[in-house]
Short mmCIF file of C-alpha atoms and ligand atoms in Angstrom, two decimals:
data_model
loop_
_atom_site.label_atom_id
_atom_site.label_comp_id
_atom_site.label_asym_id
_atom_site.label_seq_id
_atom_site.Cartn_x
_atom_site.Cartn_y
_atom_site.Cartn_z
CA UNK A 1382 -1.34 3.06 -20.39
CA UNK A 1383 -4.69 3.69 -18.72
CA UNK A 1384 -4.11 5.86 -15.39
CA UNK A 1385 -5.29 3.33 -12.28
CA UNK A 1386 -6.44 5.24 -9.38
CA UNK A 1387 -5.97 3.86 -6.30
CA UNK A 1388 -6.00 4.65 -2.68
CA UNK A 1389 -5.80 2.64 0.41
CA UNK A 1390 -6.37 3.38 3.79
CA UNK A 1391 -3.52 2.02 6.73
CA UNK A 1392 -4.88 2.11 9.80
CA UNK A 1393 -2.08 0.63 11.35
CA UNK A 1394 -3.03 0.24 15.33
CA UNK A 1395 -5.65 2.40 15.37
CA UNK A 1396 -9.32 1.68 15.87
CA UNK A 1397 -11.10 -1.35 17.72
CA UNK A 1398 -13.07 -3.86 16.20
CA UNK A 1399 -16.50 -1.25 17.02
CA UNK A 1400 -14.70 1.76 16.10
CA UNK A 1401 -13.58 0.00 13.10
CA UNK A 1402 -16.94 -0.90 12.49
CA UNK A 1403 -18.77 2.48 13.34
CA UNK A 1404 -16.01 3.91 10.85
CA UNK A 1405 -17.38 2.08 7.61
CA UNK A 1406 -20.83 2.04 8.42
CA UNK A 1407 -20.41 5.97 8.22
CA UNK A 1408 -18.34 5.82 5.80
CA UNK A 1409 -20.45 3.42 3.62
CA UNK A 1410 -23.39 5.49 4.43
CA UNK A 1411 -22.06 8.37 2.43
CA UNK A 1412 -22.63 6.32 -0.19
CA UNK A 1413 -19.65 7.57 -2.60
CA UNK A 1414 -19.90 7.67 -6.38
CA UNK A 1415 -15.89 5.98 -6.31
CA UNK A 1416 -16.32 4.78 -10.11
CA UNK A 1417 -13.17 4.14 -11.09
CA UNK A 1418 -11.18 4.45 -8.15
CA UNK A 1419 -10.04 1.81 -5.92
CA UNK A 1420 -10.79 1.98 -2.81
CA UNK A 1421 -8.99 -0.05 0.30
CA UNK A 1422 -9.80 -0.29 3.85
CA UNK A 1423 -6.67 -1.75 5.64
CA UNK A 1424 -7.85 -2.08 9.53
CA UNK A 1425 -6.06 -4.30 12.41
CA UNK A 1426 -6.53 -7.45 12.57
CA UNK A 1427 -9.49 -7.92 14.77
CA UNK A 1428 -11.47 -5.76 12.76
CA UNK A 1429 -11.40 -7.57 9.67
CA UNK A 1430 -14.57 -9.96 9.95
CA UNK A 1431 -16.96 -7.00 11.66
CA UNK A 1432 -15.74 -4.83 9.05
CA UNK A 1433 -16.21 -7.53 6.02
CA UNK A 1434 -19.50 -8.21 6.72
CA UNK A 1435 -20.08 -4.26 5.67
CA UNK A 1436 -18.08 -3.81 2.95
CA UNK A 1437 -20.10 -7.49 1.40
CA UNK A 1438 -22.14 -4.97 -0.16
CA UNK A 1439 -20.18 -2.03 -0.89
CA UNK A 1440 -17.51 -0.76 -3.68
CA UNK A 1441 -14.97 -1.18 -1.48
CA UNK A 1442 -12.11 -3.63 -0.86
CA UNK A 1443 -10.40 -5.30 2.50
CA UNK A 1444 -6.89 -5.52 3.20
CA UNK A 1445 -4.59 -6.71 6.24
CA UNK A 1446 -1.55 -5.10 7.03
CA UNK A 1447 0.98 -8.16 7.66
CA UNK A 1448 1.35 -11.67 7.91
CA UNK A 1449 3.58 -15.34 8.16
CA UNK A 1450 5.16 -16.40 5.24
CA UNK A 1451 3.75 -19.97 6.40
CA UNK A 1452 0.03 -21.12 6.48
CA UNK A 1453 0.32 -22.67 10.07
CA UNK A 1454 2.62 -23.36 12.55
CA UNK A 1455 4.17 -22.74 15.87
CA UNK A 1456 4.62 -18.91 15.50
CA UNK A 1457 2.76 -17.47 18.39
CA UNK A 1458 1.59 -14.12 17.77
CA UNK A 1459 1.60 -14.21 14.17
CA UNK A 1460 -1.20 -14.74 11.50
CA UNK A 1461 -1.69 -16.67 7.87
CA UNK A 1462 -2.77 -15.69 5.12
CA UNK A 1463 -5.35 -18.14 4.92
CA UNK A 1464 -6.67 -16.99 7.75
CA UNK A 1465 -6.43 -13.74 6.72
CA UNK A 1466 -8.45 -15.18 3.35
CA UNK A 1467 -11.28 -16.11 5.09
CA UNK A 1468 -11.55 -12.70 6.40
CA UNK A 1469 -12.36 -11.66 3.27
CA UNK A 1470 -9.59 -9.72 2.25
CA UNK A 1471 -7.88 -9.22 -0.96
CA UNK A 1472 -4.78 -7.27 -0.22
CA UNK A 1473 -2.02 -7.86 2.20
CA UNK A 1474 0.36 -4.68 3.21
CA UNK A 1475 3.74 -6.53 2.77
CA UNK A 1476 7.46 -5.25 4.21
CA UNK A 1477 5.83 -1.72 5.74
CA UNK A 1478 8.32 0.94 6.64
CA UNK A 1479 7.13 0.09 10.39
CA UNK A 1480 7.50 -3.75 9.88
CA UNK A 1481 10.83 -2.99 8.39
CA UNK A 1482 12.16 -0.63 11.03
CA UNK A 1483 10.63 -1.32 14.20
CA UNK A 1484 10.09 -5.03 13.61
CA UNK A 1485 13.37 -6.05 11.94
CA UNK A 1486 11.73 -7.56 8.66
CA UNK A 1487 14.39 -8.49 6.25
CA UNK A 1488 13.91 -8.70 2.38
CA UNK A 1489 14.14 -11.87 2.36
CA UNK A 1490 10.76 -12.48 4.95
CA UNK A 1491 9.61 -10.49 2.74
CA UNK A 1492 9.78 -11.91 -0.17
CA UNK A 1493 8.82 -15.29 1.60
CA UNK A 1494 5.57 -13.07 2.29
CA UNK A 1495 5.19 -11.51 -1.12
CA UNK A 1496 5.32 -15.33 -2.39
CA UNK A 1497 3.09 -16.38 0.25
CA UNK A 1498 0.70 -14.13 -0.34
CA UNK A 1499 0.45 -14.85 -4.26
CA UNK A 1500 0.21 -18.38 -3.45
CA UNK A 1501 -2.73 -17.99 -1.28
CA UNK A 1502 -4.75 -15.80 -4.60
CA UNK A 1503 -4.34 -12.49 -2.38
CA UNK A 1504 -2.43 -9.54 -3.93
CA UNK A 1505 0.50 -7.72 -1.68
CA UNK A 1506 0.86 -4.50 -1.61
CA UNK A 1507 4.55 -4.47 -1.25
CA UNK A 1508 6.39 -1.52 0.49
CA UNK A 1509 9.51 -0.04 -0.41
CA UNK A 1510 11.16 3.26 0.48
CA UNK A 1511 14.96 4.63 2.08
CA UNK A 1512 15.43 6.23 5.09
CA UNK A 1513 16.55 9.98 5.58
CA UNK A 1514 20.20 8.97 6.25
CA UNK A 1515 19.86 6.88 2.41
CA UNK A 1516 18.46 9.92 1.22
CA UNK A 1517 21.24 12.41 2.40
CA UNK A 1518 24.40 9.75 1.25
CA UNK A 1519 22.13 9.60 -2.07
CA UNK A 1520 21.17 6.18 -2.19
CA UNK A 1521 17.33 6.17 -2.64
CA UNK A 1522 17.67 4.35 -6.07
CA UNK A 1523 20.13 1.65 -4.88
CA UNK A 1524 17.69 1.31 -2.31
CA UNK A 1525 15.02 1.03 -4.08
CA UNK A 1526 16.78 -1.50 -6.61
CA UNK A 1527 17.52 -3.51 -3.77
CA UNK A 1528 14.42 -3.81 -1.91
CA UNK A 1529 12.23 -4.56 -5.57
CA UNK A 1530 14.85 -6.62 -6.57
CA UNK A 1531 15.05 -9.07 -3.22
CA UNK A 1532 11.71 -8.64 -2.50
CA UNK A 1533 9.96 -9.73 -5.96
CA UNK A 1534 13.12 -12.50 -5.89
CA UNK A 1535 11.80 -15.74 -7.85
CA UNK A 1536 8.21 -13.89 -8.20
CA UNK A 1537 7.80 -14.67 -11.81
CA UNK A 1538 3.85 -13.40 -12.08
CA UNK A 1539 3.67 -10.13 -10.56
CA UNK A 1540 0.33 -8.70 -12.09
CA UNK A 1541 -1.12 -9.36 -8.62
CA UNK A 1542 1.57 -7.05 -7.06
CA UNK A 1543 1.42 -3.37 -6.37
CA UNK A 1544 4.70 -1.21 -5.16
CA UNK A 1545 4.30 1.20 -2.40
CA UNK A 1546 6.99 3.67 -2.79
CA UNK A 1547 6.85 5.22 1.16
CA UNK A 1548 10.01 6.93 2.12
CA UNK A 1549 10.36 6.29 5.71
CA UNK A 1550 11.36 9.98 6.60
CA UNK A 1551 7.67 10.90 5.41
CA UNK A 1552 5.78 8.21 6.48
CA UNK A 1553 3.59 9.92 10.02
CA UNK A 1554 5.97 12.92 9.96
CA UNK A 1555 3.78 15.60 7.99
CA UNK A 1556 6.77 15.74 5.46
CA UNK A 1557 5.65 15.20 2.09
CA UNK A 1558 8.31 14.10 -0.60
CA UNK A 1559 7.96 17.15 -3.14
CA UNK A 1560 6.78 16.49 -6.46
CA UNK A 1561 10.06 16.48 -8.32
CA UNK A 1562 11.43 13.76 -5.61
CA UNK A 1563 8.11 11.34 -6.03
CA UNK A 1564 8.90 11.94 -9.68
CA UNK A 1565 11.39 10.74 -9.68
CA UNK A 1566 11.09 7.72 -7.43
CA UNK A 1567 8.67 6.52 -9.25
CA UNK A 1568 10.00 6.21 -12.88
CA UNK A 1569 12.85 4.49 -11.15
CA UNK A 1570 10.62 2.11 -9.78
CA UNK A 1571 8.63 1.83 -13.32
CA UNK A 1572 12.42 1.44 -14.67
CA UNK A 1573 13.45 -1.49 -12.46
CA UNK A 1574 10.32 -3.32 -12.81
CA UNK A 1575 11.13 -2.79 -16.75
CA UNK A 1576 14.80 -4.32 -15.98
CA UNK A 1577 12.99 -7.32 -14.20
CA UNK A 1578 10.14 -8.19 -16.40
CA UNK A 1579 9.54 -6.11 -19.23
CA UNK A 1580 8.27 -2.94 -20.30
CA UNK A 1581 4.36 -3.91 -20.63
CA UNK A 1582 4.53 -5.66 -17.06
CA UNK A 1583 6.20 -2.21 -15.15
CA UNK A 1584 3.84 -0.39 -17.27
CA UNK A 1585 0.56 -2.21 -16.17
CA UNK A 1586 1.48 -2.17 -12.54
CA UNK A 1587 0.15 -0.15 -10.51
CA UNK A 1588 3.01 2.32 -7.98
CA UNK A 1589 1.35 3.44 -5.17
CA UNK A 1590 2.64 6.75 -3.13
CA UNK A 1591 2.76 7.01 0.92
CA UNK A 1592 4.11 9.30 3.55
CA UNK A 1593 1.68 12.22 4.46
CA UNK A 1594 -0.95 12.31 2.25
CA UNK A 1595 -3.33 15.14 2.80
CA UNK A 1596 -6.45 16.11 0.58
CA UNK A 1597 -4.07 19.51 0.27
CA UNK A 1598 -1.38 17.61 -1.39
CA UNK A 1599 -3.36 14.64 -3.14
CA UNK A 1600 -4.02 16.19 -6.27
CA UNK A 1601 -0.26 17.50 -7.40
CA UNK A 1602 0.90 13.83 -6.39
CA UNK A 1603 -1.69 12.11 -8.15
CA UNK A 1604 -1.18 14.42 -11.67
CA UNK A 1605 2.68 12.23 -11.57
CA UNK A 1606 2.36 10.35 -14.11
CA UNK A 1607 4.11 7.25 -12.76
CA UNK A 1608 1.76 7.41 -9.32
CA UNK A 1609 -1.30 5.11 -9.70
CA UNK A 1610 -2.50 6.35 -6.19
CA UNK A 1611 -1.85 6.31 -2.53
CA UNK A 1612 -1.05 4.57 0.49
CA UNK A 1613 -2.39 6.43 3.03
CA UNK A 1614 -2.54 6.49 7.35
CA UNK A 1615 -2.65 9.20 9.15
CA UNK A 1616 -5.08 10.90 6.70
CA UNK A 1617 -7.40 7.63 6.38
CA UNK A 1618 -8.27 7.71 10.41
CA UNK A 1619 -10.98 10.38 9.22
CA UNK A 1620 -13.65 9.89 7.13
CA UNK A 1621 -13.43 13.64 5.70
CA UNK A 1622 -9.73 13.39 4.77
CA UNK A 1623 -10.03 10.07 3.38
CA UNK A 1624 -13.17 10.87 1.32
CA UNK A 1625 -11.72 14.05 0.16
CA UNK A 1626 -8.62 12.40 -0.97
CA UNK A 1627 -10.42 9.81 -2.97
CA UNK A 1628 -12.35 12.51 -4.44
CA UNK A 1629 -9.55 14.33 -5.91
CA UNK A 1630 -8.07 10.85 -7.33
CA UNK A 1631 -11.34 10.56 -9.24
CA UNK A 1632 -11.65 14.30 -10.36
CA UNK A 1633 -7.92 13.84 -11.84
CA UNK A 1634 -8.75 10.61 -13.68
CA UNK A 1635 -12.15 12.08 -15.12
CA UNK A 1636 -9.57 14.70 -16.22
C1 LIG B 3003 1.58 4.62 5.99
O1 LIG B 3003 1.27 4.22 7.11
O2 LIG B 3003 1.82 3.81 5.07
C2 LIG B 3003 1.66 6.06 5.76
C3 LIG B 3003 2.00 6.48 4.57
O3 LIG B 3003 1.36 6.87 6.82
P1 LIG B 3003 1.08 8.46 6.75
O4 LIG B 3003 0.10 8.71 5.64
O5 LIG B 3003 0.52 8.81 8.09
O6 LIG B 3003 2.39 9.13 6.48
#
């Protein structure tokens, strides 16, 4: 299996459409040698089209962080992700710790979404992860289990899918999950995936890490075997921290 490398940036609701805007155009101006690293620019919604107009000529990728399950309809305050296509993005941030826990998503909205989202040609990035409480009664894996299991319910394709393993005690607390717990996590994910589809499918998919990301703690997270990159907020606000953590995904996969 060929190590993917990739890292995307959640700015969750941070940044106005200018600042947004100012924030690639510096960003793009660094002009970055990514090569094989994937890079993803998830910014609020009203950012998207000033943002996609930039990134039209760049290496790097859109992505929103949410939307309906449905393409239209009377759901005031919420967003499609055909509207989100014409944005020009090709990633959607599906069943975020946040969304989860502050917003009340259930699995099965999100797997609605995840389906939704596949339908419309756009890849989810779909999140997963147990609180500190789960952790403590030692249920991260049933967790886990769960959430893959309901969440990729009835998906039957999912080589447009990547998992976001984000334990929720890490994610915007500082508190990285050590190596031997990521580890861990994510040949458990690999192993469900396996249970679900086969081995070649969990193998080829790509198992994102998030929850305090620094460049100081990139590298050992990124050497996991089973971690094919990062999901990344507080760290992607700046351009050095974000750069510097892309940089140490490439270094590892140029070995
Ligand atoms: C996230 O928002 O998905 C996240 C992982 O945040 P942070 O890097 O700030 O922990």
């Amino acid at each position: 299996m060929n190590k993917k490398g990739i890292v995307a940036g959640n700015w969750k609701m941070y940044k106005t459409p200018g600042e947004g805007r100012k924030f690639i155009e510096e960003f793009n101006n660094l002009m970055l040698k990514i090569d094989d690293v994937e890079v993803i620019f998830c910014p609020p919604f009203p950012a998207l089209f000033n943002i996609d107009v930039i990134l039209r000529n760049s290496p790097y990728k859109l992505g929103a962080q949410n939307c309906h399950w449905e393409s239209e309809g009377a759901y005031t305050g919420e967003i499609s992700g055909p509207m989100l296509a014409e944005t020009g993005v090709d990633y959607i941030i599906v069943g975020h710790s946040e969304r989860r826990h502050i917003f009340g998503e259930t699995d099965e909205w999100i797997n609605q979404k995840v389906s939704a989202v596949l339908d419309g040609e756009l890849k989810p990035i779909l999140c997963i992860g147990e609180t500190l409480e789960q952790r403590k009664r030692n249920e991260t894996k049933k967790v886990l289990e769960t959430q893959l299991q309901k969440g990729l319910n009835n998906i039957d394709n999912i080589s447009n899918v990547m998992i976001a393993y984000e334990p929720v005690w890490a994610i915007g607390t500082g508190e990285t999950a050590n190596t031997v717990q990521v580890k861990e996590a994510h040949n458990w994910v690999r192993e469900i995936l396996a249970d679900l589809y086969t081995r070649d499918v969990a193998d080829q998919t790509a198992i994102l890490y998030g929850g305090s990301v620094k460049p100081n703690n990139a590298a050992e997270l990124f050497e996991i075997k089973d971690v094919n990159g990062f999901l990344i907020g507080g760290a992607s606000l700046n351009i050095d921290s974000f750069k510097e953590i892309i940089l140490e995904v490439k270094g590892i996969l140029e070995g």
